[in-house]
Coordinates of C-alpha atoms in Angstrom, one line a residue:
X25 CA 49.9 26.2 -25.5
X26 CA 51.2 25.3 -29.0
X27 CA 49.3 26.7 -31.9
X28 CA 49.3 24.1 -34.8
X29 CA 49.5 24.8 -38.5
X30 CA 49.1 28.5 -38.1
X31 CA 48.9 29.5 -41.7
X32 CA 46.2 31.1 -43.9
X33 CA 43.9 28.7 -45.8
X34 CA 41.2 29.7 -48.4
X35 CA 38.6 27.3 -49.7
X36 CA 35.5 26.9 -51.7
X37 CA 32.2 25.3 -50.4
X38 CA 29.4 24.1 -52.5
X39 CA 26.2 22.8 -51.0
X40 CA 25.4 21.2 -54.4
X41 CA 22.8 23.6 -55.7
X42 CA 21.4 22.5 -59.0
X43 CA 22.3 25.4 -61.5
X44 CA 19.6 27.0 -63.7
X45 CA 19.8 26.4 -67.4
X46 CA 20.0 30.0 -68.8
X47 CA 18.0 28.9 -72.0
X48 CA 15.0 27.7 -70.0
X49 CA 15.4 29.3 -66.5
X50 CA 14.7 25.8 -65.2
X51 CA 17.2 23.6 -63.1
X52 CA 19.4 21.3 -65.1
X53 CA 19.3 17.5 -64.7
X54 CA 21.1 16.0 -61.8
X55 CA 23.7 14.3 -63.9
X56 CA 24.6 17.7 -65.5
X57 CA 24.7 19.4 -62.0
X58 CA 27.0 16.8 -60.6
X59 CA 29.5 16.9 -63.7
X60 CA 29.4 20.7 -63.3
X61 CA 30.7 20.4 -59.7
X62 CA 33.6 18.1 -60.8
X63 CA 34.4 20.7 -63.4
X64 CA 34.4 23.4 -60.9
X65 CA 36.6 21.5 -58.4
X66 CA 39.2 20.9 -61.3
X67 CA 39.2 24.7 -62.0
X68 CA 39.6 25.3 -58.3
X69 CA 42.7 23.0 -58.2
X70 CA 44.2 24.7 -61.2
X71 CA 43.6 28.1 -59.6
X72 CA 45.6 27.0 -56.5
X73 CA 42.7 27.2 -54.0
X74 CA 43.5 25.1 -51.0
X75 CA 40.2 23.3 -50.2
X76 CA 37.0 22.2 -51.8
X77 CA 34.2 21.4 -49.3
X78 CA 30.9 19.6 -50.6
X79 CA 27.8 19.8 -48.4
X80 CA 25.4 16.7 -47.7
X81 CA 21.8 17.2 -48.4
X82 CA 18.8 15.1 -49.4
X83 CA 16.6 17.8 -50.9
X84 CA 15.5 18.3 -54.4
X85 CA 17.4 21.7 -54.9
X86 CA 20.7 20.0 -54.0
X87 CA 22.4 17.4 -56.2
X88 CA 24.9 16.0 -53.6
X89 CA 23.7 13.3 -51.1
X90 CA 27.0 11.4 -51.0
X91 CA 29.9 13.9 -50.8
X92 CA 32.6 11.3 -50.5
X93 CA 31.6 9.7 -53.9
X94 CA 31.8 13.2 -55.5
X95 CA 35.2 13.7 -53.8
X96 CA 36.5 10.5 -55.1
X97 CA 35.6 11.6 -58.6
X98 CA 37.2 14.9 -58.0
X99 CA 40.4 13.3 -56.7
X100 CA 40.7 11.6 -60.1
X101 CA 40.9 14.9 -62.0
X102 CA 42.9 16.9 -59.4
X103 CA 46.4 17.0 -58.0
X104 CA 46.7 19.1 -54.8
X105 CA 43.4 20.4 -53.6
X106 CA 42.2 19.3 -50.3
X107 CA 39.0 17.2 -50.6
X108 CA 36.6 18.1 -47.8
X109 CA 32.9 18.0 -46.9
X110 CA 30.9 20.8 -45.3
X111 CA 29.3 18.9 -43.5
X112 CA 29.1 15.2 -43.1
X113 CA 26.0 14.7 -41.0
X114 CA 27.6 12.2 -38.5
X115 CA 24.5 11.9 -36.3
X116 CA 22.4 10.1 -39.1
X117 CA 25.2 7.8 -40.2
X118 CA 27.4 4.9 -39.0
X119 CA 30.8 6.3 -37.8
X120 CA 32.5 3.0 -38.9
X121 CA 31.3 3.2 -42.4
X122 CA 31.9 7.0 -42.5
X123 CA 35.4 6.4 -41.5
X124 CA 36.0 3.6 -44.0
X125 CA 34.8 5.7 -46.8
X126 CA 37.1 8.7 -46.0
X127 CA 40.0 6.4 -45.3
X128 CA 39.4 5.0 -48.8
X129 CA 39.3 8.6 -50.3
X130 CA 42.5 9.5 -48.3
X131 CA 44.3 6.5 -49.6
X132 CA 43.4 7.0 -53.4
X133 CA 44.0 10.8 -53.1
X134 CA 47.5 10.5 -51.5
X135 CA 46.4 11.9 -48.2
X136 CA 44.2 14.8 -49.4
X137 CA 40.9 13.7 -47.7
X138 CA 39.4 15.9 -45.1
X139 CA 36.2 15.5 -43.3
X140 CA 34.1 18.1 -41.5
X141 CA 31.7 16.5 -39.0
X142 CA 28.4 18.1 -38.0
X143 CA 25.1 17.5 -36.3
X144 CA 23.2 18.8 -39.4
X145 CA 21.5 22.2 -39.7
X146 CA 19.2 20.3 -42.2
X147 CA 17.5 17.4 -40.6
X148 CA 15.9 15.5 -43.5
X149 CA 18.5 12.7 -43.2
X150 CA 17.2 11.7 -39.8
X151 CA 13.8 10.3 -40.8
X152 CA 15.3 9.2 -44.1
X153 CA 17.8 6.9 -42.3
X154 CA 15.7 5.8 -39.4
X155 CA 16.9 8.1 -36.7
X156 CA 14.8 10.0 -34.1
X157 CA 15.3 13.8 -33.9
X158 CA 14.7 13.7 -30.2
X159 CA 18.0 12.0 -30.0
X160 CA 19.7 14.9 -32.0
X161 CA 22.3 15.8 -29.4
X162 CA 23.0 12.4 -27.9
X163 CA 23.5 10.8 -31.4
X164 CA 26.2 13.2 -32.3
X165 CA 27.9 13.1 -28.9
X166 CA 28.3 9.4 -29.0
X167 CA 29.2 9.1 -32.7
X168 CA 31.8 11.7 -32.6
X169 CA 33.4 10.1 -29.6
X170 CA 33.6 6.8 -31.5
X171 CA 34.8 8.5 -34.6
X172 CA 37.6 10.0 -32.5
X173 CA 38.6 6.4 -31.4
X174 CA 38.6 5.2 -35.0
X175 CA 41.0 8.0 -36.1
X176 CA 43.6 6.4 -33.9
X177 CA 44.1 3.7 -36.3
X178 CA 44.2 0.9 -33.5
X179 CA 41.8 -1.9 -32.7
X180 CA 38.6 -0.5 -31.2
X181 CA 36.6 -1.7 -28.3
X182 CA 33.4 0.2 -27.8
X183 CA 30.0 0.1 -26.1
X184 CA 27.4 2.8 -26.2
X185 CA 23.6 3.3 -26.4
X186 CA 23.4 4.9 -30.0
X187 CA 26.1 3.0 -31.9
X188 CA 27.0 -0.6 -32.4
X189 CA 29.3 -2.4 -29.9
X190 CA 32.8 -3.3 -31.0
X191 CA 35.3 -5.8 -29.6
X192 CA 38.8 -5.2 -30.6
X193 CA 37.9 -4.5 -34.1
X194 CA 40.4 -3.1 -36.6
X195 CA 39.0 -0.9 -39.4
X196 CA 40.2 -1.1 -43.1
X197 CA 41.7 0.4 -45.2
X198 CA 44.2 1.8 -42.7
X199 CA 45.6 5.2 -43.1
X200 CA 49.6 5.1 -42.9
X201 CA 51.6 7.9 -41.5
X202 CA 48.9 10.4 -40.4
X203 CA 45.4 10.5 -38.8
X204 CA 42.3 11.5 -41.0
X205 CA 42.2 15.4 -41.2
X206 CA 39.1 16.2 -39.3
X207 CA 37.2 19.3 -38.5
X208 CA 34.0 20.0 -36.7
X209 CA 31.4 22.3 -38.2
X210 CA 29.8 24.6 -35.7
X211 CA 26.8 26.8 -36.0
X212 CA 27.3 28.9 -32.9
X213 CA 26.7 26.9 -29.7
X214 CA 29.2 27.1 -26.9
X215 CA 28.8 23.4 -26.1
X216 CA 29.9 22.5 -29.7
X217 CA 32.9 24.7 -29.4
X218 CA 33.9 23.0 -26.2
X219 CA 33.4 19.5 -27.5
X220 CA 35.7 20.2 -30.4
X221 CA 38.3 21.5 -28.1
X222 CA 38.0 18.5 -25.9
X223 CA 38.6 16.0 -28.7
X224 CA 41.3 18.2 -30.2
X225 CA 39.6 19.0 -33.5
X226 CA 39.8 22.3 -35.2
X227 CA 36.5 24.2 -35.9
X228 CA 34.9 25.8 -39.0
X229 CA 32.2 28.1 -37.9
X230 CA 29.2 28.6 -40.2
X231 CA 28.6 32.4 -40.3
X232 CA 25.6 32.8 -42.6
X233 CA 24.0 35.9 -41.2
X234 CA 24.5 38.9 -38.9
X235 CA 27.7 40.5 -37.9
X236 CA 30.6 38.0 -38.0
X237 CA 32.4 39.7 -35.3
X238 CA 29.8 38.2 -32.8
X239 CA 31.6 34.9 -33.2
X240 CA 34.9 36.2 -31.8
X241 CA 33.9 34.9 -28.3
X242 CA 33.7 31.4 -29.6
X243 CA 37.3 31.6 -30.9
X244 CA 38.4 32.8 -27.4
X245 CA 36.3 30.0 -25.8
X246 CA 37.9 27.3 -28.1
X247 CA 41.4 28.5 -27.1
X248 CA 40.6 28.6 -23.4
X249 CA 39.1 25.1 -23.6
X250 CA 42.0 23.5 -25.6
X251 CA 44.3 24.9 -23.0
X252 CA 42.2 23.5 -20.2
X253 CA 42.1 20.0 -21.9
X254 CA 45.9 20.3 -22.8
X255 CA 45.2 20.1 -26.6
X256 CA 46.6 22.2 -29.3
X257 CA 44.9 25.5 -30.0
X258 CA 44.3 25.0 -33.8
X259 CA 43.5 28.1 -36.0
X260 CA 39.8 28.1 -36.7
X261 CA 37.9 28.8 -39.8
X262 CA 34.6 30.4 -41.0
X263 CA 32.5 29.9 -44.2
X264 CA 30.0 32.3 -45.6
X265 CA 28.0 33.1 -48.7
X266 CA 29.2 35.3 -51.4
X267 CA 29.0 36.4 -55.1
X268 CA 31.9 38.0 -57.0
X269 CA 31.6 39.9 -60.3
X270 CA 33.3 42.5 -62.4
X271 CA 31.1 45.2 -60.9
X272 CA 29.3 45.7 -57.6
X273 CA 26.1 46.1 -59.4
X274 CA 26.4 42.7 -61.2
X275 CA 27.4 40.9 -58.0
X276 CA 24.4 42.5 -56.1
X277 CA 21.9 41.6 -58.8
X278 CA 23.0 37.9 -58.9
X279 CA 23.1 37.8 -55.0
X280 CA 19.6 39.3 -54.7
X281 CA 18.1 37.0 -57.2
X282 CA 19.7 33.8 -56.4
X283 CA 21.0 34.0 -52.7
X284 CA 17.7 35.4 -51.5
X285 CA 15.9 32.6 -53.3
X286 CA 18.0 30.0 -51.5
X287 CA 17.5 31.7 -48.1
X288 CA 13.7 32.0 -48.7
X289 CA 13.4 28.5 -49.6
X290 CA 15.4 27.4 -46.4
X291 CA 13.4 29.9 -44.3
X292 CA 10.1 28.5 -45.6
X293 CA 10.9 25.2 -43.9
X294 CA 12.2 26.9 -40.7
X295 CA 9.6 29.4 -40.2
X296 CA 11.7 32.5 -41.0
X297 CA 10.3 35.7 -42.6
X298 CA 11.1 36.2 -46.4
X299 CA 14.2 38.3 -46.8
X300 CA 13.6 42.1 -47.3
X301 CA 15.8 44.3 -49.2
X302 CA 16.8 46.1 -46.1
X303 CA 17.9 42.8 -44.5
X304 CA 19.9 41.8 -47.6
X305 CA 21.5 45.3 -47.9
X306 CA 22.7 44.9 -44.3
X307 CA 24.2 41.6 -44.8
X308 CA 26.1 42.9 -47.9
X309 CA 27.3 46.1 -46.1
X310 CA 27.9 44.9 -42.6
X311 CA 27.0 41.2 -42.2
X312 CA 28.0 37.9 -43.6
X313 CA 27.5 38.2 -47.3
X314 CA 30.7 38.8 -49.4
X315 CA 29.1 40.4 -52.5
X316 CA 30.9 42.8 -54.9
X317 CA 34.0 43.2 -57.0
X318 CA 37.1 41.2 -56.1
X319 CA 38.5 44.3 -54.4
X320 CA 35.4 44.8 -52.3
X321 CA 35.2 41.2 -51.4
X322 CA 38.8 40.9 -50.6
X323 CA 38.8 43.8 -48.2
X324 CA 35.7 42.5 -46.4
X325 CA 37.2 39.0 -46.0
X326 CA 40.4 40.3 -44.7
X327 CA 38.5 42.7 -42.3
X328 CA 36.1 40.1 -41.0
X329 CA 38.9 37.3 -40.7
X330 CA 40.8 39.6 -38.4
X331 CA 37.7 40.6 -36.3
X332 CA 36.7 37.1 -35.7
X333 CA 40.3 35.7 -35.4
X334 CA 40.3 33.0 -38.0
X335 CA 42.9 31.9 -40.3
X336 CA 40.9 29.9 -42.8
X337 CA 38.0 31.3 -44.9
X338 CA 35.7 29.3 -47.1
X339 CA 33.7 31.1 -49.7
X340 CA 30.2 29.4 -50.3
X341 CA 29.4 29.9 -53.9
X342 CA 26.5 29.1 -56.3
X343 CA 23.5 29.2 -53.9
X344 CA 20.0 29.4 -55.2
X345 CA 20.6 28.0 -58.7
X346 CA 23.2 30.4 -60.2
X347 CA 24.1 29.3 -63.6
X348 CA 27.2 27.4 -64.5
X349 CA 28.8 30.5 -66.2
X350 CA 28.2 32.6 -63.1
X351 CA 29.7 30.0 -60.8
X352 CA 32.8 29.5 -63.0
X353 CA 33.3 33.3 -63.2
X354 CA 33.1 33.5 -59.3
X355 CA 35.7 30.7 -59.0
X356 CA 38.1 32.5 -61.4
X357 CA 37.9 36.0 -59.7
X358 CA 38.1 34.2 -56.2
X359 CA 41.2 32.3 -57.1
X360 CA 43.0 34.8 -59.3
X361 CA 42.2 38.0 -57.5
X362 CA 40.5 37.8 -54.1
X363 CA 42.7 35.1 -52.5
X364 CA 46.0 36.8 -53.4
X365 CA 44.7 40.2 -52.5
X366 CA 43.5 39.0 -49.1
X367 CA 46.9 37.4 -48.5
X368 CA 48.6 40.7 -49.4
X369 CA 46.4 42.7 -47.1
X370 CA 46.8 40.3 -44.2
X371 CA 50.6 39.8 -44.7
X372 CA 51.1 43.7 -45.1
X373 CA 49.4 44.5 -41.7
X374 CA 46.6 46.3 -43.4
X375 CA 44.3 44.3 -41.3
X376 CA 45.8 43.0 -38.1
X377 CA 44.7 40.0 -36.1
X378 CA 43.9 40.8 -32.4

């Protein structure tokens, strides 16, 4: 079985958290929050980071409800960075409209568009756009199947229960010379892994808590399923939260204040208990938080990438209202120090893929 594009990739993910204003300790306005993200994406491009991925949310603490609009703005101020999502909630959207928007982005950015499709771990978009959460799985299954047909760039004939019917319809603008770069975002269910392998999509695993090594069986499952479906075994990726600072103590302090705030806010909606210091310390030491100096974070990323067996790592930054200055410092340390160090560690064999 052929492995495709088997190289290391390092990205940045923003959920669009609205930063705090350090002068007032209150969130900045949405216009400032959105412009800050564009500034950060340009910085990431200047630093040579491979991908910027923006989340889709419809909640007050997040500024980004339309990632593709933001990515189009970012395309105008960047040159090489891949313009991705993390994720696009396909289940509560129209696959044809989604494809048209990203085909437009791909054309204006010289082929830099990338989409990460997901069912949505946040579900506020379903009632907002008139979808029934009881159809959560069926909506995604049918819509990802239609999206896969649209990627072929040919006239589409389609009938299903949860999407529109199409009769030999062509979609515009067309993409010339390649298919739209498409990933599936997975939270950790075997059926999602197998579905991605069946359609021939690579996967980004959302590892936001616990020991990342527990996701290794999903990588093995993906490779086995891809082989069974006679599809390429694409290298997979993971994304996780982190904070980088000049000292471990400073990074820990930022993480404990802001990342904990974000998790407690989400947990309130989902019935989770509030984060304890013991839980936070476990995630920093052994789990899925990458918090510390560049050296500390680089070694942990290299270690966990090899344990899980992934070739792409996306660093989720800015959670919980971290200030603009904190966020920009994290980006610089990630691009200038962490990524080169991880590459050196992996290429030198200090950490080896199984």
